[in-house]
Amino acid sequence: MRTLFFGALALACASAHAASLPAFIETADHLKLGDAKVVDNASFGIGHLKLKMTSGSAAPVMAGADPVGFFFSGKGMIEYETTETAEFPVVAHNVKAVAHLRMTSETTRIVLNDAFTDVLIFAGGVALPDLRGSGGPLLTDDFKRHEGIFDRLWAAPRSHELAVQKFSFPHGKFVRAEFSGGRDPLAYEYDDYEDRTESLYSISPPNILSGDRRLDQRLYPRVLSVQPVGHDRSMTPVPPFSLTGVDFTLTGEGDNAKLDVTETISRASGSQNVLRFRMLSEVIVKPGVVPRRFNVRSVTDEEGHPLPFDHGHDLVVELPNTASSTVRLKFSIDGDFLIREGGDNAWQLGVGSAWFPLPRQLGGCAYTVHSVVRVKKPFVPITPGDTVRRVEEGDYNVVESRIDKPVQFTMVQAGKYSLYEDKRGEKIVRVATYALPNKRAAQQLTDLAFAMIDYYEYFLGAFPFREFSIIQVNDYGFGQAPPAAMFITNEAFTPLATEVDQLFSQGINERFAHEIAHQYWAYVVRMPSEEEQWLTESFAEYSAALALRKLKDEASYKRLVSTWRGRARDGATVAPIPYANRIEGDPRMSRIERTSLLYDKGPLLLYALHKELGDTQFLTFLKSYTRSFNFKFGTTNDVAGLLQFMTKKDYRPFFEKYFWGTAIPE
């Protein structure tokens, strides 16, 4: 379901500019073909992509009167090469796992080839083939067949991507190509202004069929290769815009919620008239059941003037002309998106989920938060940050909170919780137990949290938040860390009375330490991209190991190191650490391989550095890093640079071998 809002067009005095985005979206969603021409040995190329259209017919593709690409049907060949040597292992793995392309591997490149019968090219800012041949046969049926495949693709609408190039980056280069008729349907994208990458994907159905026809007919992009455009692989490009402030009010009752969000946006340029956000449109709770909806009802500027937008898979918004690079946008959202997983008396709007509009790039997320949450009794709302007030208003429990430092994520949790607080000095640790009061467990967890925080402050610096909440989740075997909070599962709250509690309790101290460490390695130091996720996961894991060594014993630390060494082999040959999130294939194996890189091999790199530097210098390195990048984005380049500054040794070969390469340190 798509929501297309014309904003000011509905007003009698609407300007032509106000209608530009909706008008373009409407035509770009209903493409027309121009006159077909015979094609004989034509070619098209950009970046590392080359197309050869041997014989057939092609027609321009029109969005209204605007040419936005072309459609070819006949005999063609695609050639794509990657020269990004660090991705060679994961390219080879993914091609074998999810595609059937011909692959030629050389020392300095991998070349992928396939035939195709149809290709649809969307482009902006690039030269297209000159279609001046003699008249060709109508391509209506071929185009319809192609659209029948790619209309099922669960990805951003073409119209949204085209709109960003047209209205915000008219001098930028953009290509989206869709191939069918070969061994696999394929998709390719190139842009030099938004993501600044070129990527090749295979297109395939879900890994596991659900029996829900609506879900099973979807197609998904599976990454084969991603290469940087205009920047080095170790650098994260500056995002087109950043979210610097979030102020929201949420009112929830049952499954339904109303969410009003005011966002402060900083654009790289005041000429960016269309912004593209991540924004959920639906959530599948269970196959065969109607999905839950997020409905964006309106978007306005700071003065309340309606702005044109289109919401479907993601969200594009057209801004008024203004010289200022900073704008404030107000979003009104409602829907039945409060989901009680497993029928629990609790729901969560989670970390990293686009339950409110977010920049598509992690490097664009660094925002302060002010929130007011009202939920129908007996549910109790929990939000991260300093508590401004916690009150009852009639039938509602209300909490207002504030985070005055820029964070990358936030969340809302609500349910049948009992709250316990312990204040020591200026710090407050709050424990939220689910369903039943559990004062004994709350006291034990509070003591453990304060002990770990005290130790982390020794080598990571002052704890970043005054209040910290520990929230019980009715499940087993995992934890998660929003800012100023952590989720931890039942075994942390339950005496060891059942086999399942005993099974999962074995790693509870390490998970507990890991999630608290995320307050440093996720918020004090943020990751600018998925390629830098080891800065949050591997550093948190190693910090947790140091905490266990200090608070428990040396044997616990050594057992963790031994576990890392054994598990690191699961993914080491599949991908280097920065490309852990690109691994495709069997979902279970992909998860194991990704985990082995971020939670096992990454900590082993830090263990190797620790052995080389010794305790004093290594702990000084960690504290210096968190101090230098306090509530900033970190990078692996910065890690290597700080190590070189401290030791006068060049650590680039170390990171080339173990971080960008597949070797495991001894």
XYZ file of C-alpha atoms in Angstrom, residues 71-659:
589
model
C 13.767 -0.894 -22.206
C 15.503 -3.491 -24.384
C 14.253 -6.923 -25.418
C 16.323 -9.347 -27.478
C 19.732 -10.950 -27.031
C 22.175 -9.333 -24.642
C 25.134 -9.957 -22.343
C 26.039 -8.403 -19.010
C 29.601 -8.156 -17.719
C 30.343 -6.874 -14.245
C 33.742 -6.778 -12.610
C 34.820 -6.040 -9.086
C 38.314 -4.749 -8.425
C 37.692 -4.359 -4.688
C 40.023 -7.147 -3.598
C 38.786 -7.239 0.004
C 35.335 -8.316 -1.151
C 36.584 -11.170 -3.365
C 35.909 -13.897 -0.745
C 32.324 -12.795 -0.070
C 31.617 -12.238 -3.784
C 32.772 -15.770 -4.571
C 30.759 -17.159 -1.663
C 27.563 -15.278 -2.524
C 27.673 -16.085 -6.236
C 27.892 -19.784 -5.378
C 25.224 -19.497 -2.679
C 22.503 -17.399 -4.339
C 23.288 -17.003 -8.051
C 24.256 -18.931 -11.179
C 26.466 -16.420 -12.989
C 29.658 -17.334 -14.788
C 32.501 -16.188 -12.559
C 36.104 -15.654 -13.607
C 38.516 -15.017 -10.740
C 41.862 -13.317 -11.267
C 44.395 -11.791 -8.911
C 43.140 -8.236 -9.333
C 39.521 -8.729 -10.342
C 36.497 -10.993 -10.445
C 34.345 -10.886 -13.576
C 30.694 -11.974 -13.596
C 28.854 -12.699 -16.856
C 25.370 -13.694 -17.884
C 23.016 -13.499 -20.822
C 19.692 -11.688 -20.659
C 16.665 -11.181 -22.868
C 15.205 -8.071 -21.225
C 16.714 -5.111 -19.425
C 15.050 -2.015 -18.018
C 17.435 0.869 -17.373
C 16.537 3.894 -15.257
C 19.065 6.691 -15.321
C 19.734 10.283 -14.449
C 22.768 12.382 -15.256
C 24.253 9.792 -17.639
C 24.240 9.413 -21.418
C 21.942 6.705 -22.772
C 22.248 4.815 -26.075
C 21.088 6.765 -29.107
C 17.941 4.956 -30.260
C 17.690 6.137 -33.876
C 17.391 2.866 -35.781
C 14.484 1.822 -37.930
C 11.154 1.088 -36.334
C 11.024 -2.097 -34.282
C 8.184 -4.310 -33.097
C 5.988 -3.245 -30.210
C 7.503 -4.122 -26.850
C 4.313 -3.871 -24.819
C 4.059 -7.575 -23.996
C 7.783 -7.917 -23.240
C 7.637 -4.883 -20.958
C 4.581 -6.257 -19.169
C 6.352 -9.588 -18.629
C 9.403 -7.836 -17.208
C 7.285 -5.652 -14.927
C 5.467 -8.756 -13.719
C 8.770 -9.943 -12.277
C 10.148 -6.731 -10.814
C 6.857 -5.430 -9.432
C 7.310 -8.232 -6.888
C 10.716 -6.918 -5.797
C 10.676 -5.894 -2.134
C 12.879 -2.832 -2.465
C 12.692 0.945 -2.672
C 10.378 2.206 -5.426
C 12.213 3.278 -8.572
C 10.241 6.517 -8.484
C 11.716 7.448 -5.103
C 15.285 6.905 -6.265
C 14.674 8.839 -9.462
C 13.044 11.689 -7.523
C 16.092 12.146 -5.284
C 18.360 12.449 -8.319
C 15.977 14.726 -10.213
C 15.139 17.184 -7.438
C 18.094 17.029 -5.032
C 21.104 15.962 -7.111
C 20.354 16.868 -10.750
C 24.078 16.793 -11.571
C 24.604 13.422 -9.911
C 24.811 10.119 -11.747
C 22.231 7.421 -11.094
C 21.535 4.096 -12.800
C 19.197 1.293 -11.817
C 19.182 -1.710 -14.150
C 16.876 -4.718 -13.987
C 17.746 -7.869 -15.970
C 15.570 -10.866 -16.744
C 15.730 -13.861 -19.051
C 19.153 -15.086 -17.912
C 20.159 -17.639 -15.317
C 18.928 -15.298 -12.576
C 16.989 -12.049 -12.481
C 19.560 -9.395 -11.592
C 19.567 -5.803 -10.388
C 22.336 -3.224 -10.514
C 22.539 0.233 -8.945
C 25.005 3.082 -9.244
C 24.937 6.490 -7.587
C 27.607 9.039 -6.797
C 25.661 11.290 -4.411
C 23.474 9.312 -1.956
C 24.934 5.883 -1.084
C 27.972 6.451 -3.341
C 28.244 2.804 -4.281
C 27.642 0.511 -7.204
C 26.051 -2.813 -6.419
C 25.020 -6.019 -8.157
C 22.248 -8.231 -6.789
C 20.604 -11.500 -7.690
C 16.832 -11.523 -7.264
C 15.152 -14.516 -5.639
C 12.106 -15.621 -3.621
C 12.136 -15.945 0.187
C 14.538 -18.519 1.593
C 11.683 -20.219 3.427
C 8.124 -20.294 2.117
C 5.465 -19.385 4.656
C 2.293 -20.561 2.946
C 1.130 -16.951 2.729
C 0.852 -16.263 -1.000
C 1.279 -12.542 -0.515
C 4.650 -13.104 1.158
C 5.815 -16.075 -0.871
C 5.485 -14.243 -4.194
C 7.816 -11.468 -3.078
C 11.314 -11.251 -4.522
C 14.317 -10.020 -2.566
C 17.694 -8.584 -3.611
C 20.675 -10.749 -2.582
C 23.933 -8.846 -2.602
C 26.674 -10.141 -4.885
C 29.028 -7.163 -4.918
C 29.214 -3.628 -3.521
C 32.003 -1.267 -4.559
C 32.661 2.323 -3.469
C 32.085 5.176 -5.912
C 34.393 8.159 -5.537
C 35.908 7.163 -2.210
C 38.258 4.642 -0.639
C 36.751 1.467 0.843
C 37.935 2.476 4.318
C 36.096 5.807 4.218
C 32.396 6.320 4.904
C 30.928 9.028 2.646
C 29.225 12.032 4.207
C 25.467 11.307 4.150
C 23.174 13.572 2.103
C 21.466 14.677 5.309
C 21.616 13.987 9.033
C 19.014 13.701 11.752
C 20.185 15.826 14.689
C 17.106 16.069 16.901
C 13.969 13.988 17.576
C 11.006 15.150 19.658
C 8.072 12.744 19.735
C 4.801 12.091 21.520
C 3.344 8.580 21.429
C -0.077 7.561 22.701
C -0.798 3.836 22.759
C -3.886 1.800 23.540
C -4.104 -1.881 22.690
C -2.557 -2.452 19.262
C -3.089 1.126 18.131
C -0.881 4.156 18.460
C -0.652 7.769 17.403
C 2.834 9.153 16.939
C 3.730 12.804 16.364
C 7.401 13.398 15.592
C 9.328 16.627 15.069
C 12.734 16.117 13.474
C 15.616 18.515 13.034
C 17.382 17.791 9.757
C 20.763 19.072 8.622
C 21.237 18.826 4.867
C 24.609 18.703 3.165
C 23.236 21.374 0.830
C 20.265 23.719 0.988
C 19.465 22.775 -2.609
C 18.320 19.274 -1.606
C 14.590 19.588 -2.189
C 13.666 15.898 -1.809
C 14.805 13.750 1.117
C 14.486 9.970 1.256
C 13.972 8.315 4.650
C 13.712 4.813 5.979
C 10.142 4.437 7.210
C 8.225 1.243 7.796
C 4.923 0.872 6.001
C 3.956 -2.535 7.389
C 5.077 -5.278 9.747
C 4.302 -8.953 9.243
C 3.294 -10.452 12.589
C 2.290 -13.870 11.295
C 1.901 -15.426 7.837
C -1.700 -15.458 6.692
C -2.632 -12.552 8.964
C -3.217 -9.010 7.743
C 0.010 -7.020 8.284
C 0.164 -4.223 10.822
C 0.309 -0.767 9.302
C 2.290 2.431 9.778
C 0.279 5.268 8.209
C 2.036 8.567 7.570
C -0.919 10.952 7.672
C 0.875 14.247 7.126
C 4.242 15.953 6.883
C 4.513 19.673 7.608
C 7.233 22.254 7.967
C 7.928 24.134 11.183
C 5.132 26.625 10.476
C 2.613 23.863 9.849
C 2.505 24.122 6.048
C 1.749 20.720 4.469
C 4.566 19.188 2.438
C 4.205 16.692 -0.427
C 5.372 13.162 0.377
C 5.107 9.570 -0.801
C 5.184 6.639 1.609
C 5.649 3.110 0.357
C 8.538 0.892 1.484
C 10.416 4.084 2.263
C 9.429 7.757 2.482
C 10.259 10.731 0.254
C 9.430 14.297 1.259
C 9.636 17.464 -0.810
C 10.890 20.524 1.042
C 10.108 24.165 0.325
C 12.844 26.260 -1.227
C 15.002 27.618 1.567
C 18.604 28.723 1.746
C 19.069 27.220 5.197
C 20.593 23.766 5.322
C 18.736 23.062 8.587
C 15.010 22.330 8.536
C 12.437 21.056 11.015
C 9.827 18.581 9.825
C 6.725 17.350 11.628
C 5.349 13.874 10.920
C 1.934 12.605 11.986
C 1.810 8.787 12.042
C -0.748 6.283 13.257
C -1.497 2.595 12.904
C -1.874 -0.742 14.647
C 1.874 -1.202 15.040
C 2.044 -2.023 18.770
C 2.805 -5.732 18.565
C 2.720 -8.100 21.520
C 5.187 -10.748 20.427
C 3.958 -14.210 21.336
C 0.890 -12.717 22.994
C 2.959 -11.172 25.798
C 1.703 -8.275 27.878
C 4.401 -6.065 26.397
C 5.344 -4.392 23.128
C 8.440 -2.708 21.792
C 9.334 -0.124 19.181
C 12.867 -1.281 18.784
C 16.399 -0.088 18.242
C 17.258 0.552 14.594
C 13.720 -0.098 13.380
C 12.269 2.695 11.238
C 9.135 3.211 13.334
C 9.768 6.913 12.782
C 11.504 8.484 9.748
C 15.254 7.849 9.778
C 18.101 8.669 7.394
C 18.981 5.662 5.268
C 22.646 5.929 6.213
C 23.859 5.087 9.728
C 26.244 8.018 9.405
C 23.209 10.309 9.232
C 21.871 9.220 12.630
C 23.209 11.281 15.544
C 20.305 12.895 17.343
C 19.144 14.107 20.724
C 15.790 12.784 21.930
C 12.862 14.244 23.834
C 9.885 11.931 24.269
C 6.486 11.802 25.932
C 4.820 8.368 25.955
C 1.280 7.669 27.177
C 0.015 4.089 27.428
C -3.250 2.711 28.732
C -3.045 1.190 32.196
C -1.940 -1.316 33.420
C 0.949 -1.029 30.936
C 3.976 0.967 32.075
C 6.043 2.884 29.477
C 9.848 2.839 29.486
C 12.041 5.155 27.419
C 15.795 5.800 27.544
C 17.390 8.912 28.974
C 16.914 11.143 31.988
C 13.399 11.000 33.396
C 11.683 14.388 33.325
C 8.460 13.055 34.848
C 6.640 9.770 35.438
C 2.973 10.337 36.271
C -0.550 8.999 35.940
C -3.040 10.922 33.826
C -6.470 9.353 34.191
C -6.400 5.934 32.511
C -2.844 6.430 31.231
C 0.644 5.941 32.584
C 2.966 8.630 31.252
C 6.720 9.017 31.061
C 8.664 11.979 29.693
C 12.393 11.630 29.136
C 15.304 13.337 27.464
C 18.665 12.362 25.958
C 20.757 15.496 25.497
C 23.685 13.768 23.775
C 23.546 12.635 20.130
C 22.677 8.936 19.870
C 22.244 6.621 16.902
C 19.170 4.739 18.123
C 16.226 5.021 20.479
C 13.275 2.871 21.510
C 9.995 2.623 23.429
C 9.029 -0.352 25.583
C 5.730 -0.814 27.410
C 4.106 -3.653 29.284
C 3.130 -5.045 32.650
C 6.331 -4.024 34.402
C 7.315 -3.413 38.000
C 10.038 -0.783 38.397
C 12.825 -0.701 40.972
C 15.415 2.064 41.319
C 18.727 2.301 43.109
C 20.575 5.630 43.242
C 24.266 5.668 44.112
C 25.916 9.032 43.861
C 24.576 10.700 40.716
C 23.759 7.441 38.945
C 20.411 5.663 38.913
C 20.040 2.031 37.868
C 16.449 1.048 37.189
C 15.246 -2.550 36.821
C 11.956 -3.370 35.085
C 10.723 -6.875 35.893
C 8.058 -8.387 33.657
C 4.670 -9.691 34.803
C 5.495 -10.213 38.498
C 7.453 -8.166 41.040
C 10.927 -9.584 41.615
C 12.745 -7.401 44.105
C 15.462 -9.968 44.825
C 16.477 -10.268 41.163
C 16.293 -6.498 40.760
C 18.713 -5.986 43.652
C 21.159 -8.568 42.291
C 21.110 -7.021 38.818
C 21.490 -3.529 40.227
C 24.569 -4.586 42.190
C 26.037 -6.288 39.126
C 25.362 -3.267 36.906
C 27.003 -0.824 39.308
C 30.045 -3.105 39.628
C 30.451 -3.342 35.861
C 29.899 0.380 35.333
C 32.518 1.191 37.972
C 35.047 -1.048 36.233
C 34.273 0.284 32.754
C 34.789 3.824 33.998
C 38.323 2.822 34.954
C 39.421 2.183 31.364
C 36.637 3.619 29.166
C 35.902 6.902 30.922
C 32.839 8.310 32.644
C 29.628 6.341 32.103
C 27.758 8.285 29.422
C 24.268 8.350 30.992
C 23.002 9.363 34.427
C 20.121 6.852 34.369
C 20.383 3.265 33.161
C 17.446 0.860 32.779
C 17.615 -2.958 32.800
C 14.474 -4.322 31.150
C 13.277 -7.924 31.292
C 12.200 -9.488 27.985
C 10.002 -12.582 28.095
C 12.369 -14.782 26.112
C 15.674 -16.592 26.484
C 19.241 -16.283 25.344
C 19.871 -12.744 24.128
C 20.385 -9.137 25.091
C 20.205 -5.794 23.342
C 21.359 -2.299 24.196
C 19.387 0.859 23.456
C 20.971 4.073 24.756
C 20.897 4.312 28.563
C 19.208 0.904 28.750
C 19.566 -2.796 28.104
C 17.184 -5.659 27.409
C 18.003 -8.969 29.005
C 16.015 -12.196 28.928
C 14.318 -14.242 31.655
C 17.278 -16.276 32.867
C 18.811 -13.125 34.370
C 15.746 -12.750 36.607
C 14.927 -16.367 37.492
C 16.442 -18.705 40.080
C 17.903 -21.726 38.317
C 14.804 -23.863 38.714
C 14.333 -25.148 35.168
C 16.520 -26.761 32.550
C 15.984 -23.893 30.114
C 17.081 -21.381 32.767
C 20.205 -23.430 33.451
C 20.987 -23.752 29.752
C 20.840 -20.046 29.005
C 22.253 -18.821 32.311
C 25.694 -20.137 31.405
C 26.492 -17.004 29.401
C 24.382 -14.481 31.284
C 27.249 -12.616 32.968
C 29.057 -12.188 29.658
C 25.890 -11.004 27.882
C 25.155 -8.628 30.736
C 28.663 -7.178 30.547
C 28.465 -7.002 26.736
C 25.236 -4.985 26.730
C 26.477 -2.515 29.335
C 29.682 -2.092 27.317
C 27.498 -1.033 24.372
C 26.823 2.228 26.192
C 30.404 3.065 25.208
C 30.715 1.023 22.001
C 27.580 2.184 20.165
C 26.827 5.555 21.753
C 30.054 7.145 22.987
C 31.695 5.753 19.830
C 29.232 5.294 16.972
C 29.600 3.204 13.816
C 29.208 5.297 10.624
C 28.264 2.276 8.496
C 27.654 -1.467 8.649
C 31.240 -1.969 7.476
C 32.388 -0.503 10.804
C 30.065 -2.539 13.027
C 33.000 -4.260 14.681
C 33.589 -0.946 16.508
C 30.393 -1.637 18.424
C 30.155 -5.432 18.622
C 33.781 -6.590 18.778
C 34.859 -3.803 21.127
C 31.856 -4.436 23.410
C 32.640 -8.150 23.422
C 36.273 -7.601 24.354
C 35.363 -5.042 27.017
C 32.963 -7.616 28.488
C 35.781 -10.163 28.603
C 37.950 -7.701 30.516
C 35.096 -7.106 32.959
C 34.699 -10.847 33.565
C 38.430 -11.183 34.156
C 38.300 -8.399 36.733
C 35.001 -9.230 38.459
C 35.062 -13.028 38.185
C 38.372 -14.717 37.347
C 41.136 -15.195 34.799
C 39.748 -18.593 33.819
C 36.505 -17.034 32.528
C 38.508 -14.652 30.370
C 40.668 -17.439 28.958
C 37.613 -19.576 28.197
C 36.128 -16.707 26.192
C 39.338 -16.267 24.209
C 39.399 -19.994 23.488
C 35.765 -19.866 22.361
C 36.480 -16.946 20.024
C 39.393 -18.792 18.475
C 37.309 -21.867 17.776
C 34.314 -20.007 16.370
C 36.261 -17.439 14.327
C 36.964 -20.126 11.744
C 33.244 -20.403 10.933
C 33.285 -17.206 8.906
C 36.930 -16.278 8.402
C 37.213 -17.657 4.863
C 33.764 -16.397 3.817
C 34.312 -12.656 4.267
C 36.555 -10.154 6.007
C 35.206 -8.444 9.120
C 33.887 -5.267 7.396
C 31.736 -7.304 5.009
C 30.162 -9.571 7.627
C 26.734 -8.091 6.893
C 26.957 -8.961 3.192
C 27.029 -12.746 3.607
C 24.185 -14.440 1.727
C 22.982 -18.037 1.509
C 21.308 -20.338 3.996
C 19.961 -17.997 6.723
C 21.186 -20.154 9.592
C 24.702 -20.511 8.194
C 24.872 -16.835 7.222
C 23.978 -15.876 10.781
C 26.675 -18.178 12.187
C 29.280 -16.791 9.770
C 28.369 -13.173 10.491
C 28.435 -13.795 14.234
C 31.828 -15.466 14.012
C 33.324 -12.381 12.370
C 31.853 -9.679 14.621
C 31.728 -11.543 17.949
C 34.706 -13.906 17.621
C 37.299 -12.856 15.058
C 36.931 -9.152 15.888
C 37.608 -9.687 19.606
C 40.582 -11.886 18.656
C 42.105 -8.904 16.838
C 41.779 -6.877 20.022
C 43.200 -9.758 22.054
C 46.240 -9.843 19.750
C 46.733 -6.094 20.192
C 46.308 -6.456 23.958
C 49.023 -9.136 24.092
C 51.372 -6.954 22.065
C 50.778 -3.724 23.987
C 50.366 -5.100 27.503
C 47.687 -4.170 30.034
C 48.668 -0.584 30.760
C 49.149 0.597 27.193
C 46.139 -1.316 25.834
C 43.746 0.081 28.446
C 45.193 3.534 27.814
C 44.482 3.026 24.112
C 40.814 2.180 24.802
C 40.332 5.138 27.125
C 42.071 7.501 24.702
C 39.845 6.312 21.875
C 36.582 6.839 23.768
C 37.817 10.249 24.923
C 38.858 11.324 21.412
C 35.608 10.151 19.798
C 33.228 11.034 22.602
C 29.733 10.845 21.053
C 31.267 10.864 17.594
C 31.604 8.446 14.704
C 34.666 6.232 14.869
C 36.471 4.387 12.084
C 39.014 1.604 11.837
C 41.379 4.110 10.246
C 41.168 6.120 13.466
C 41.917 3.007 15.518
C 45.043 2.329 13.453
C 46.027 5.988 13.617
C 45.774 6.153 17.404
C 47.787 2.951 17.788
C 50.476 4.356 15.515
C 50.530 7.628 17.468
C 50.934 5.773 20.763
C 53.497 3.180 19.660
C 55.212 4.839 16.654
C 54.482 1.617 14.742
C 52.568 1.414 11.451
C 49.504 -0.768 12.084
C 48.141 -0.609 8.554
C 49.667 -4.006 7.610
C 48.020 -5.555 10.687
C 44.559 -4.326 9.665
C 45.082 -5.176 5.997
C 45.856 -8.763 6.958
C 43.351 -9.394 9.725
C 40.552 -6.819 9.281
